[in-house]
Coordinates of C-alpha atoms in Angstrom, one line a residue:
Chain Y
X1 CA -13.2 38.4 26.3
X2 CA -10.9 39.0 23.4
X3 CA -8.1 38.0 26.5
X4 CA -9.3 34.6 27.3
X5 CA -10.3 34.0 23.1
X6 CA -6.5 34.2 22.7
X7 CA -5.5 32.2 25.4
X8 CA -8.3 29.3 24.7
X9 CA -6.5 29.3 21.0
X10 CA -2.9 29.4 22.5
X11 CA -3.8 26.5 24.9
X12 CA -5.6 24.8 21.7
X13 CA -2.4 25.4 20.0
X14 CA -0.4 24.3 21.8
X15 CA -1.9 20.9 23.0
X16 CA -2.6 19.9 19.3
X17 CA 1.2 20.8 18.8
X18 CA 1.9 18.7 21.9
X19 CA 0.0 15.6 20.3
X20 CA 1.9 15.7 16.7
X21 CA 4.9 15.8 18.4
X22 CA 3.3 12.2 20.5
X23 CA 2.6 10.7 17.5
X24 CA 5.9 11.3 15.1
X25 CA 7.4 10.0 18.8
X26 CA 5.1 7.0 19.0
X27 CA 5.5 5.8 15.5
X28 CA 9.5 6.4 16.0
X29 CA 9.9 4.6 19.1
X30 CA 7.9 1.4 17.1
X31 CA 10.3 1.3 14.6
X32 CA 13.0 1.1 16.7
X33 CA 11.7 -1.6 18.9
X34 CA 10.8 -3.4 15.7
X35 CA 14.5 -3.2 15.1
X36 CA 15.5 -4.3 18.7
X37 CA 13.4 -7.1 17.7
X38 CA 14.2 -7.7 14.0
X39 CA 17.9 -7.6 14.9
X40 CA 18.5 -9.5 17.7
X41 CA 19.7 -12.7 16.1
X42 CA 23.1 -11.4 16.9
X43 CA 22.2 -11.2 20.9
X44 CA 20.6 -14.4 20.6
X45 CA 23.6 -16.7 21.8
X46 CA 24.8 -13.9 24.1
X47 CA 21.3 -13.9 25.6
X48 CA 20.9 -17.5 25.8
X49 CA 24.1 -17.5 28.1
X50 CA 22.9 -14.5 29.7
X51 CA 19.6 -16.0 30.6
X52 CA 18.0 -12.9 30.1
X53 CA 14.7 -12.8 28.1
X54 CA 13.5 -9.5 29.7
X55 CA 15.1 -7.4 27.0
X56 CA 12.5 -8.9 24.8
X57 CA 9.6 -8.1 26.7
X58 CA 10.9 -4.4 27.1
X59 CA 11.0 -4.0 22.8
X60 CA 7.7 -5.7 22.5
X61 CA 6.2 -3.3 25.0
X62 CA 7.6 -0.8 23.2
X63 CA 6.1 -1.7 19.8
X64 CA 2.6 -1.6 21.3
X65 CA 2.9 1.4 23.6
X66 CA 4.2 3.5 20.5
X67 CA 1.5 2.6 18.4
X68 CA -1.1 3.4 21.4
X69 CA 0.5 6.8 21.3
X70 CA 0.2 7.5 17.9
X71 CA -3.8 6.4 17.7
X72 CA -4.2 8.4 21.1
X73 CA -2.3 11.4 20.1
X74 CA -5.2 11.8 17.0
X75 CA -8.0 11.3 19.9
X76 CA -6.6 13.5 21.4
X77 CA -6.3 16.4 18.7
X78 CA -10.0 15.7 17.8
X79 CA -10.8 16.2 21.6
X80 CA -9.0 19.3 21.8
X81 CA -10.4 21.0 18.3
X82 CA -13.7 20.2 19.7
X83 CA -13.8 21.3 23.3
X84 CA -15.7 18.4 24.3
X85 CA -15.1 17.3 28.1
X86 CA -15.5 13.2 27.4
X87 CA -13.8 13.1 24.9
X88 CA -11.2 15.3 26.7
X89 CA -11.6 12.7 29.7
X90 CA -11.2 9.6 27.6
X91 CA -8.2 10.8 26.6
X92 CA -6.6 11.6 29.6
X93 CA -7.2 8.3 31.0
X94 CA -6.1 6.1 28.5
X95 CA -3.3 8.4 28.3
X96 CA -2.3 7.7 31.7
X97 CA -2.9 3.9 31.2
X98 CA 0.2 4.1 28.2
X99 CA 2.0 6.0 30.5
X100 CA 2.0 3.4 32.9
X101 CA 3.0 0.8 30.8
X102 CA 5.9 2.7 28.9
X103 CA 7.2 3.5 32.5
X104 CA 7.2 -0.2 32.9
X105 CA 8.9 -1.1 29.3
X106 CA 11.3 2.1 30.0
X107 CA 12.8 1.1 33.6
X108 CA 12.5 -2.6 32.6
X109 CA 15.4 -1.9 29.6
X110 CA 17.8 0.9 31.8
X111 CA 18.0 -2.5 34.0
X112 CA 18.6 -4.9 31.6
X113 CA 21.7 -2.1 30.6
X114 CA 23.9 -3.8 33.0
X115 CA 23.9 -7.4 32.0
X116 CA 24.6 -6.2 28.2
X117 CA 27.9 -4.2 29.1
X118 CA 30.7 -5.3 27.9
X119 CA 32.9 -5.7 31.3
X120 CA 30.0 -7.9 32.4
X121 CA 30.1 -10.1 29.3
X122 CA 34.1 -10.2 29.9
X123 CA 33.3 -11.6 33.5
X124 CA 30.9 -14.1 32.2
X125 CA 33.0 -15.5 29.9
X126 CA 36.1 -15.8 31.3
X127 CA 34.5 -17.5 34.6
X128 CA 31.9 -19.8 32.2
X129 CA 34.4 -20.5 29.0
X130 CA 35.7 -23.7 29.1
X131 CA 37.1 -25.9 26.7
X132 CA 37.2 -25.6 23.0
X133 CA 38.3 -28.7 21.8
X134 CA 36.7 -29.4 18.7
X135 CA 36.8 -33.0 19.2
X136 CA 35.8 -32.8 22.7
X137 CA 32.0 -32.4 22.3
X138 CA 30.8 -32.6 25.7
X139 CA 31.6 -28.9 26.5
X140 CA 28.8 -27.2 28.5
X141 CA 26.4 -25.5 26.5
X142 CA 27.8 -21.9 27.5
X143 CA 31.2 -22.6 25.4
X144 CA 29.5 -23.7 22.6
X145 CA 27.4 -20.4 22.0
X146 CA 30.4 -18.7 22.7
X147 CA 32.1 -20.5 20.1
X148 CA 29.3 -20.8 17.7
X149 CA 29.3 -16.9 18.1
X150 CA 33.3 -16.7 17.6
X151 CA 32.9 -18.7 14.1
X152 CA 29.7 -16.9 12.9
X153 CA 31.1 -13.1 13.6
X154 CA 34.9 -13.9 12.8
X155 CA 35.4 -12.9 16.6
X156 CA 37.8 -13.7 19.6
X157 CA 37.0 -12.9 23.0
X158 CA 34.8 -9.6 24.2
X159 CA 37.4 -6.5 23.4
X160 CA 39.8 -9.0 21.6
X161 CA 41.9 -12.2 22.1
X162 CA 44.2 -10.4 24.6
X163 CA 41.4 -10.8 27.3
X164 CA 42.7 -14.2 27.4
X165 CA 46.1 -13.2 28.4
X166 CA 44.9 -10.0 30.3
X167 CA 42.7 -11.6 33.1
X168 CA 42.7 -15.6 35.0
X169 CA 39.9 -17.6 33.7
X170 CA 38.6 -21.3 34.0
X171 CA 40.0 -22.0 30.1
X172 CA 43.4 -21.0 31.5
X173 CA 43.4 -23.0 35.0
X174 CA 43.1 -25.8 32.4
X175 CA 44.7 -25.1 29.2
X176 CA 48.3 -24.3 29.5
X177 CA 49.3 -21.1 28.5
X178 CA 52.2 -21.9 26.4
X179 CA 49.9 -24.5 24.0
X180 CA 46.6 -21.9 24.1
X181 CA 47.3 -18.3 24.4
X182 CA 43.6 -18.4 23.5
X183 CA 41.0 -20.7 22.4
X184 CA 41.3 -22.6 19.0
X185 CA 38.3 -21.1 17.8
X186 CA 40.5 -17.9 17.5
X187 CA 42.4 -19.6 15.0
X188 CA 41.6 -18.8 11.5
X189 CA 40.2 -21.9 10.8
X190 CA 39.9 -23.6 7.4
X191 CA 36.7 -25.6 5.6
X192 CA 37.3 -28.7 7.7
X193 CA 37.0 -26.7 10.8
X194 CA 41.1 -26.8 11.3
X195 CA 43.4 -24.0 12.2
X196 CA 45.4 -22.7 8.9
X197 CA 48.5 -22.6 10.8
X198 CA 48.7 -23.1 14.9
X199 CA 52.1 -22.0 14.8
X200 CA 51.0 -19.0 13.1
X201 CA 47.8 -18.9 15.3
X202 CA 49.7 -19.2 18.3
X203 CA 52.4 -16.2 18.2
X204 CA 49.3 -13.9 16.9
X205 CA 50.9 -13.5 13.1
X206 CA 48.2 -11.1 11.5
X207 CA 46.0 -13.2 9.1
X208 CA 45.8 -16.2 11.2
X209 CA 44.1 -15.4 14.1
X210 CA 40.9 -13.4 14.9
X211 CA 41.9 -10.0 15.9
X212 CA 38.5 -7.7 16.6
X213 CA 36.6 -8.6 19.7
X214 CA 33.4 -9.9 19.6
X215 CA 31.6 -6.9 21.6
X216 CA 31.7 -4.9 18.0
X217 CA 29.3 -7.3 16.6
X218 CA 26.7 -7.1 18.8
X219 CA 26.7 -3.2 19.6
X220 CA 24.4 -2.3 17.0
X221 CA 21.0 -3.9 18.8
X222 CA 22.8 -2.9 22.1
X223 CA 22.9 0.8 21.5
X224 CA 19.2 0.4 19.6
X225 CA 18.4 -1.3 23.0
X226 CA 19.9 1.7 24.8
X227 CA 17.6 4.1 22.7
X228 CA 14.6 2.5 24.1
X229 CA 15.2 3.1 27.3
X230 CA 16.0 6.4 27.1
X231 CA 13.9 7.6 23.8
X232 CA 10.5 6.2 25.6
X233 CA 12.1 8.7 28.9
X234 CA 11.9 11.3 26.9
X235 CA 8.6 10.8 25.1
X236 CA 7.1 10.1 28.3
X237 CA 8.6 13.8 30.0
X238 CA 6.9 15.4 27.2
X239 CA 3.5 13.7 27.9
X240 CA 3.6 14.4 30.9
X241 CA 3.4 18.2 30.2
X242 CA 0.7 17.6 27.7
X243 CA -1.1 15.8 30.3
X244 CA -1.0 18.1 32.6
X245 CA -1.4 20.9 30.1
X246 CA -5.0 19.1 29.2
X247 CA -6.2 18.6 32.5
X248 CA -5.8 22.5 33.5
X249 CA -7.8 23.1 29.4
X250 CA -10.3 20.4 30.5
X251 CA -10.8 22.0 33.8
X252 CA -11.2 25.6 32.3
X253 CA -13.7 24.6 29.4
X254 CA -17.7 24.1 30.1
X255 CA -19.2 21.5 28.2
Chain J
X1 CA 56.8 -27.0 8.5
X2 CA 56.6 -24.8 11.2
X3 CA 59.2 -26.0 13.9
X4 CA 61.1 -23.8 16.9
X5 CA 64.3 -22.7 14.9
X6 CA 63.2 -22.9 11.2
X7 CA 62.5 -19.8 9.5
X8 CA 58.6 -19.4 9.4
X9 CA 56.9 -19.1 5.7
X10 CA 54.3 -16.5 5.0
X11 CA 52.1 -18.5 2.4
X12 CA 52.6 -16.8 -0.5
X13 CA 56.2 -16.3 -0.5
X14 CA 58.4 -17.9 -2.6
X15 CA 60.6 -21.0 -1.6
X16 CA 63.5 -19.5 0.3
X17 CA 67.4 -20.6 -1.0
X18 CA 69.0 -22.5 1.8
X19 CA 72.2 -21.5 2.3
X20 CA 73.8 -25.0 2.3
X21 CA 77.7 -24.2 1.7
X22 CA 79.7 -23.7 5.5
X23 CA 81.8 -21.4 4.5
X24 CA 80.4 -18.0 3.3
X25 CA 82.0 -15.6 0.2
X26 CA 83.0 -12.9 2.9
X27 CA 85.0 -15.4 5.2
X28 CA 87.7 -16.7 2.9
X29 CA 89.5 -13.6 3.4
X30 CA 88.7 -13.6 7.3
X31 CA 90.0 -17.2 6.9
X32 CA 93.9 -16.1 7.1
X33 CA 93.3 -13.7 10.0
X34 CA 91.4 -16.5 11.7
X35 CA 94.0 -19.1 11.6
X36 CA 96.4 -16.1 12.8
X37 CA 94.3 -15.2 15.5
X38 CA 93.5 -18.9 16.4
X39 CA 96.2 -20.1 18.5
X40 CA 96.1 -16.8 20.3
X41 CA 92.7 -16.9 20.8
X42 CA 92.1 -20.4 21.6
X43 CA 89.9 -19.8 24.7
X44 CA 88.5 -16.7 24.5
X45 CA 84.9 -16.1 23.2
X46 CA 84.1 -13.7 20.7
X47 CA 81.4 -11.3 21.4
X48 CA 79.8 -11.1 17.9
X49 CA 76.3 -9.2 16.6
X50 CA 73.8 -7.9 18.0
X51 CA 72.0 -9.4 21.1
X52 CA 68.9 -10.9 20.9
X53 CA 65.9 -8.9 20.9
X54 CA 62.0 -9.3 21.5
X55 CA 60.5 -9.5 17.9
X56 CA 59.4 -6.1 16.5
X57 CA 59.1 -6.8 13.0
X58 CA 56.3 -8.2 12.0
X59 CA 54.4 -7.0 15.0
X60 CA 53.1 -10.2 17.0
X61 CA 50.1 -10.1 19.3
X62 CA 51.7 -12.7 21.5
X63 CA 55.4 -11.5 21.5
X64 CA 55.1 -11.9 25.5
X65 CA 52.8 -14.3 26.8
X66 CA 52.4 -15.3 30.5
X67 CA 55.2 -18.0 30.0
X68 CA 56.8 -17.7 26.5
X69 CA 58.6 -15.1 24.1
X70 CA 59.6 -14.4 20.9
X71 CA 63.1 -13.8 19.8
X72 CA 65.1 -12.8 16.6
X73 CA 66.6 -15.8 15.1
X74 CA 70.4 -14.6 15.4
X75 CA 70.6 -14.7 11.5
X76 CA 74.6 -13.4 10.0
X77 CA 75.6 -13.4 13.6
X78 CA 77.5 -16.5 13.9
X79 CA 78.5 -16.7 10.0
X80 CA 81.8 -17.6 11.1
X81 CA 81.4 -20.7 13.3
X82 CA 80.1 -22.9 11.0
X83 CA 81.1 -25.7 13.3
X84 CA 80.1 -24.5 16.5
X85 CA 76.2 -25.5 17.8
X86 CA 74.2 -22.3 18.6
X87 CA 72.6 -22.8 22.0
X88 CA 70.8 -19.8 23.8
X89 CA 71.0 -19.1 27.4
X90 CA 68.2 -18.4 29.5
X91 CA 68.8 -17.2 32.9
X92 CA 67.2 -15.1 35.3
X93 CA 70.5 -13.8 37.0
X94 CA 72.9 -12.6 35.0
X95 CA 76.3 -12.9 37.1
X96 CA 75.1 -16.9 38.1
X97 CA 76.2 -17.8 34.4
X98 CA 79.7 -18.8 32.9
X99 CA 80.6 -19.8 29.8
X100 CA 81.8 -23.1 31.1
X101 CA 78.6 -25.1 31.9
X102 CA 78.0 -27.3 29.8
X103 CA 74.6 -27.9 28.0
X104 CA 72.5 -31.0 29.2
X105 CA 73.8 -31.4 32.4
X106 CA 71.6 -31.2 35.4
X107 CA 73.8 -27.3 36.0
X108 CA 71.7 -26.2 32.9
X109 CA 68.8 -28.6 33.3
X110 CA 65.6 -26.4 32.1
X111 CA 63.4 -28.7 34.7
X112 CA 65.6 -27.3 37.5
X113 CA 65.1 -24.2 37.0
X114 CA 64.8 -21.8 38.9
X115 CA 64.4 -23.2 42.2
X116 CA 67.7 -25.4 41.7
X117 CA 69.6 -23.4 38.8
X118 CA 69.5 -19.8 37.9
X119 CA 70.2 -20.7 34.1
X120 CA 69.3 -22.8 31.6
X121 CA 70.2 -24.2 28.2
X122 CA 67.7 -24.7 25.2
X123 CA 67.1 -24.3 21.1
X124 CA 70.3 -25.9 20.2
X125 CA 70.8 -25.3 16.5
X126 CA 73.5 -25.7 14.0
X127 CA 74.5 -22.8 11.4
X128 CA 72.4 -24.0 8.2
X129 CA 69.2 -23.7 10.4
X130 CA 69.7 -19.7 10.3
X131 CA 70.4 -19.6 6.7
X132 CA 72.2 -15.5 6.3
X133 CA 71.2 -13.6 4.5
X134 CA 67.0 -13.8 5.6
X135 CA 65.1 -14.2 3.1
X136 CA 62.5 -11.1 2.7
X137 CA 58.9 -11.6 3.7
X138 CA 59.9 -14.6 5.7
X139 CA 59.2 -14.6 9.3
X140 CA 62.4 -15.6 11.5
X141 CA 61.6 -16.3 15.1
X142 CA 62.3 -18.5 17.9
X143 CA 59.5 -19.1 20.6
X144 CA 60.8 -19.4 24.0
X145 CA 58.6 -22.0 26.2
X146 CA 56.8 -23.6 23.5
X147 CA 57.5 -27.3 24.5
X148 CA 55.1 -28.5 27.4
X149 CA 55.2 -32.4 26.7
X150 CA 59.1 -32.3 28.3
X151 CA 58.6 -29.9 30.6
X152 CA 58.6 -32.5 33.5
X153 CA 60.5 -35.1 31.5
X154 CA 63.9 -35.4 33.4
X155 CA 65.6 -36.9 30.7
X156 CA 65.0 -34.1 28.3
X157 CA 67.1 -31.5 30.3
X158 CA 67.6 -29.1 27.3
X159 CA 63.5 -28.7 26.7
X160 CA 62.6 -25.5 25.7
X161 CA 60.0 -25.5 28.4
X162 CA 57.3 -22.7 29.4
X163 CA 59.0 -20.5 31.8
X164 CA 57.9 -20.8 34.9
X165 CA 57.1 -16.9 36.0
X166 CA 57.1 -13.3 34.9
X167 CA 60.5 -12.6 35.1
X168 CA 62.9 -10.3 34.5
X169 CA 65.3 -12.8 31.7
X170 CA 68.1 -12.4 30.3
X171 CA 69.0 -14.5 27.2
X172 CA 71.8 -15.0 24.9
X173 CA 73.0 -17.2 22.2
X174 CA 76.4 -19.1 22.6
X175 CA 78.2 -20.8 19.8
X176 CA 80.0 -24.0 21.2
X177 CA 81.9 -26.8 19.6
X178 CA 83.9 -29.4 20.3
X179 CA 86.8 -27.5 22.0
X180 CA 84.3 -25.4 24.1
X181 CA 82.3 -21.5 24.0
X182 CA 84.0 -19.9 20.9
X183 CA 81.3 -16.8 20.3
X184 CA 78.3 -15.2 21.8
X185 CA 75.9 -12.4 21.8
X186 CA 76.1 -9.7 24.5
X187 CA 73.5 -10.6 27.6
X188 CA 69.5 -9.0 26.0
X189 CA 67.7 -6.6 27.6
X190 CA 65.7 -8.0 30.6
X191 CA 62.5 -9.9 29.0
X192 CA 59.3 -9.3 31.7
X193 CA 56.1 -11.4 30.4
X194 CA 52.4 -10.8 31.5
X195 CA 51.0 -11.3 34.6
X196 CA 47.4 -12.0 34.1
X197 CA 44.9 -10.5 36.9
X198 CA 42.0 -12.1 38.4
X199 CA 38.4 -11.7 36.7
X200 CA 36.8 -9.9 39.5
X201 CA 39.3 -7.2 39.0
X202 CA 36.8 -6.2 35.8
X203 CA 34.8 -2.9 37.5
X204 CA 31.3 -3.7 36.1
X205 CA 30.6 0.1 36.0
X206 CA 28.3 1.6 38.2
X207 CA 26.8 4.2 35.5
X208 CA 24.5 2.0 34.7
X209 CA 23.2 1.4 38.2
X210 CA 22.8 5.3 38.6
X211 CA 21.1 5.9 35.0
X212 CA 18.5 3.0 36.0
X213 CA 17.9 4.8 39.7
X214 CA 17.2 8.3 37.8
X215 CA 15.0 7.5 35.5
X216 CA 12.9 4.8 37.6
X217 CA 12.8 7.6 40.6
X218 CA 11.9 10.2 37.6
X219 CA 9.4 8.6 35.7
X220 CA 7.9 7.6 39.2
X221 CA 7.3 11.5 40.5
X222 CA 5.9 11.7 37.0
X223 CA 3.3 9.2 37.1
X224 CA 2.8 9.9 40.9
X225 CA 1.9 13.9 40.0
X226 CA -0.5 12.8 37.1
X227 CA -2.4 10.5 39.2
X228 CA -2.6 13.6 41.5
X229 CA -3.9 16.1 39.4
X230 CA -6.0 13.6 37.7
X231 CA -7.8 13.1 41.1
X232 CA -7.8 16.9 41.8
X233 CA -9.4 17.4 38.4
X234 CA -12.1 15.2 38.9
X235 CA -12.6 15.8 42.4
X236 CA -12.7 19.8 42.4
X237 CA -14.1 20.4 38.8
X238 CA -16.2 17.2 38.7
X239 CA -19.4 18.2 37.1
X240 CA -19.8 22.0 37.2
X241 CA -17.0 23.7 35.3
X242 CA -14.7 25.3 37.3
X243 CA -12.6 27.6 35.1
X244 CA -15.9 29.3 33.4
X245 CA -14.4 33.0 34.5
X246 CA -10.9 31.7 33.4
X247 CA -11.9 31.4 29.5
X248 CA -15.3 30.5 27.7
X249 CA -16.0 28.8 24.4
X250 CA -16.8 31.5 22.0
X251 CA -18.7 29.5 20.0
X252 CA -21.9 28.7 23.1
X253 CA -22.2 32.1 23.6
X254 CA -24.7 33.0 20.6
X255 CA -26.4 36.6 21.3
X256 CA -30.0 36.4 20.7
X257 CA -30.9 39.3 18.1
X258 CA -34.0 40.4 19.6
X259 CA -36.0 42.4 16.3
X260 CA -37.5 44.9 18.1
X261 CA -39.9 46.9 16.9
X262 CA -37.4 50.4 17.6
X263 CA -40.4 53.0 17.8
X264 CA -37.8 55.4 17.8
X265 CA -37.1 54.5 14.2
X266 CA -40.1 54.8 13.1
X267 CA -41.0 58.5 11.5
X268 CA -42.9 60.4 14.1
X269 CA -46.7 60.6 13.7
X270 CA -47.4 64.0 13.2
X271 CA -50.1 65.0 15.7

């Protein structure tokens, strides 16, 4: 008797362990899908070119599965103080239900990984920018994000403005290489939107043209972006041994 | 402000001195030896400085482009041929050039090259445009292939053009007047500019394929061996308990205290 006391209150232990350790998780992963969320001003223009809205939906998800987990994991340290099998029940399966839909927001955000890497975003923009005449306003709507985003983050290119020299793209098939090593928008422009010095701009003098690549700005909400993905993996490998740790308690206990 | 063979200006700097007078402090005791060596020499060109270099100080981010460079401007080099025009040689074979081609001619015509010519003539300059000594803090350099609107233009035959492929070059500057080549540089180093490679070259990186495959084939056992043992759970131990030997709530199992009436406790009756 004494045997089975001990193990009932190690089990007990344990599980109500397992549940704090849900809920600190839960409230955790909400915060930082509320930052995903909060923060993504900066991936806006990259995600308009991208097309991709699905990185959204995988944050929100997250928001509301992490705060299902942290109301759950209290049910579920009532249930297990008390012993009693529907409670016990009621927790599993609404347990199971999160699960589901974490799994969702989880594999949902290790797919979207791809599109926000930065040798995908090189490709993209060296096959989509086009022209960047200031004057010429009928560029397509792709070069303008990307030169809205070149202007707002002091920016040139994805790594830096030597992608332009380093790889063919469609600004180079028509801008000749000797008048636009890169776009103007590298330039260091002044308050009427005109380079300081082209000359200057042109041979790549330090102080008038952008130097830093414009993947630097935007890999904050990335790597946040990356911890959902793999933050909600390993919340949900730890409920899944508290699951199955409370189905073998509720099976053993008699109501 | 900014054209091919000025000195460049760093804003900020002070105006630099242009060194106006021909003749420099140093020469007028060259001068004698000169007019000595003159009639000797008439006909021979002086190899003078150093030769021209790929700029290294200040450090440009476009020093080599696909189809331009940057060069030195050969400052106190030719400080003795204040007469002579400064013209620099671009060629991509070093033996097809001699001294006596003459600049502007279809021989040295930049639009001919390089299917026609192997060399070609550009960036003519006189002495006072490379002012000796360089001011310090300004930026001297010459940009090789920075004209495009006479790079078809026939009747611009000494255009400093974009050059038409990677390379290797070989440049020099050659001081000539009106009685022919009097000085140059020593042929540079060969010059090779960037190639640039195609787009689908970029590897998109297949880590993140394989990171999305493990955790969707992970999470998927997972979920797959919950449903499973939720089914067994509610299948096998549905409504009779099924551990009850396994471990028992300590708490239902109350033991009754029966108050018996012990007649063992009570004193004997004395019969």
């Amino acid at each position: 008797m004494a045997k089975s006391d001990d193990c009932v209150h190690i089990l007990q232990g344990l599980l109500v362990f397992g549940n704090v350790v849900i809920g600190m998780c839960g409230i955790a992963l909400t915060a930082e899908c509320i930052y995903v969320v909060a923060n993504s001003h900066g991936l806006d223009p990259l995600l308009k070119v991208t097309e991709n809205s699905d990185i959204y939906a995988a944050a929100w998800i997250g928001i509301f599965v992490g705060l299902a987990l942290f109301v759950l994991s209290i049910l579920g340290i009532i249930a297990v103080i008390t012993a009693s099998r529907t409670l016990l029940l009621v927790y599993i399966i609404l347990m199971l239900i999160t699960f589901a839909f974490e799994m969702a927001s989880c594999i949902t955000a290790a797919t979207q990984q791809e599109s926000l890497a930065p040798e995908f975003l090189l490709k993209q923009m060296l096959n989509g920018y086009e022209s960047s005449d200031a004057a010429n306003n009928s560029g397509n709507e792709f070069t303008k994000t990307w030169d809205d985003l070149m202007r707002q983050n002091h920016c040139c290119g994805v790594k830096g403005p030597s992608d332009w020299q380093e790889y063919m793209s469609a600004f180079r098939a028509t801008h000749s290489d000797a008048d636009y090593p890169w776009p103007r928008t590298c330039c260091v422009m002044n308050e009427e939107q005109h380079p300081i010095s082209l000359d200057g701009c042109k041979l790549g003098v330090p102080g008038y043209y952008k130097s830093n690549g414009c993947y630097d700005a935007i890999s904050g909400p990335v790597k946040a972006y990356r911890g959902v993905a793999w933050f909600g993996f390993a919340i949900l490998c730890w409920t899944f041994c508290v699951l199955l740790g409370t189905m073998f308690y509720w099976s053993g206990i008699e109501d | 402000m900014w054209a091919d063979g000025d000195h460049r200006r760093v804003p900020g700097d002070k105006e630099p001195q242009l060194h106006s007078r021909p003749g420099h402090r140093g020469t007028r005791t060259m001068l004698p030896l000169l007019l000595l060596l003159l009639p000797a020499a008439r006909g021979t060109v002086v190899t003078v400085g150093p030769e021209p270099a790929l700029t290294q100080d200040p450090r440009l981010e476009m020093v080599t482009t696909a189809s331009t460079f940057v060069l030195d401007q050969p400052r106190c080099v030719f400080q003795n041929y204040s007469d002579a025009v400064i013209w620099l040689v671009v060629t991509n074979d070093k033996g097809a050039f001699n001294n006596s081609m003459k600049p502007g001619t279809s021989k040295t015509a930049f639009q001919k090259f390089p299917d026609e010519v192997s060399a070609y003539m550009t960036l003519n300059v006189t002495l006072p445009s490379y002012p000796c000594p360089k001011p310090a803090g300004d930026i001297t350099v010459l940009r090789v292939g920075s004209e495009t609107s006479c790079a078809k233009d026939m009747s611009r035959p000494t255009c400093n053009g974009p050059l038409p492929g990677p390379g290797p070059y070989w440049v020099k500057f050659l001081a000539l007047d009106d009685s022919g080549p009097v000085a140059e540089t020593k042929w540079s180093m060969p010059i090779m500019l960037r190639t640039a490679q195609p787009a689908s070259n970029i590897s998109t990186g297949s880590g993140y394929r394989d990171g999305m495959i493990a955790i969707t084939t992970i999470l998927s056992i997972l979920f797959a061996i919950l449903l499973a043992a939720l089914l067994a759970m509610l299948v096998f131990c549905g409504s009779e308990s099924c551990g009850s030997s396994t471990f028992s709530k300590a708490e239902s199992v109350s033991v009754r205290r029966y108050n018996t009436h012990h007649v063992y406790d009570q004193p004997c009756a004395r019969l």
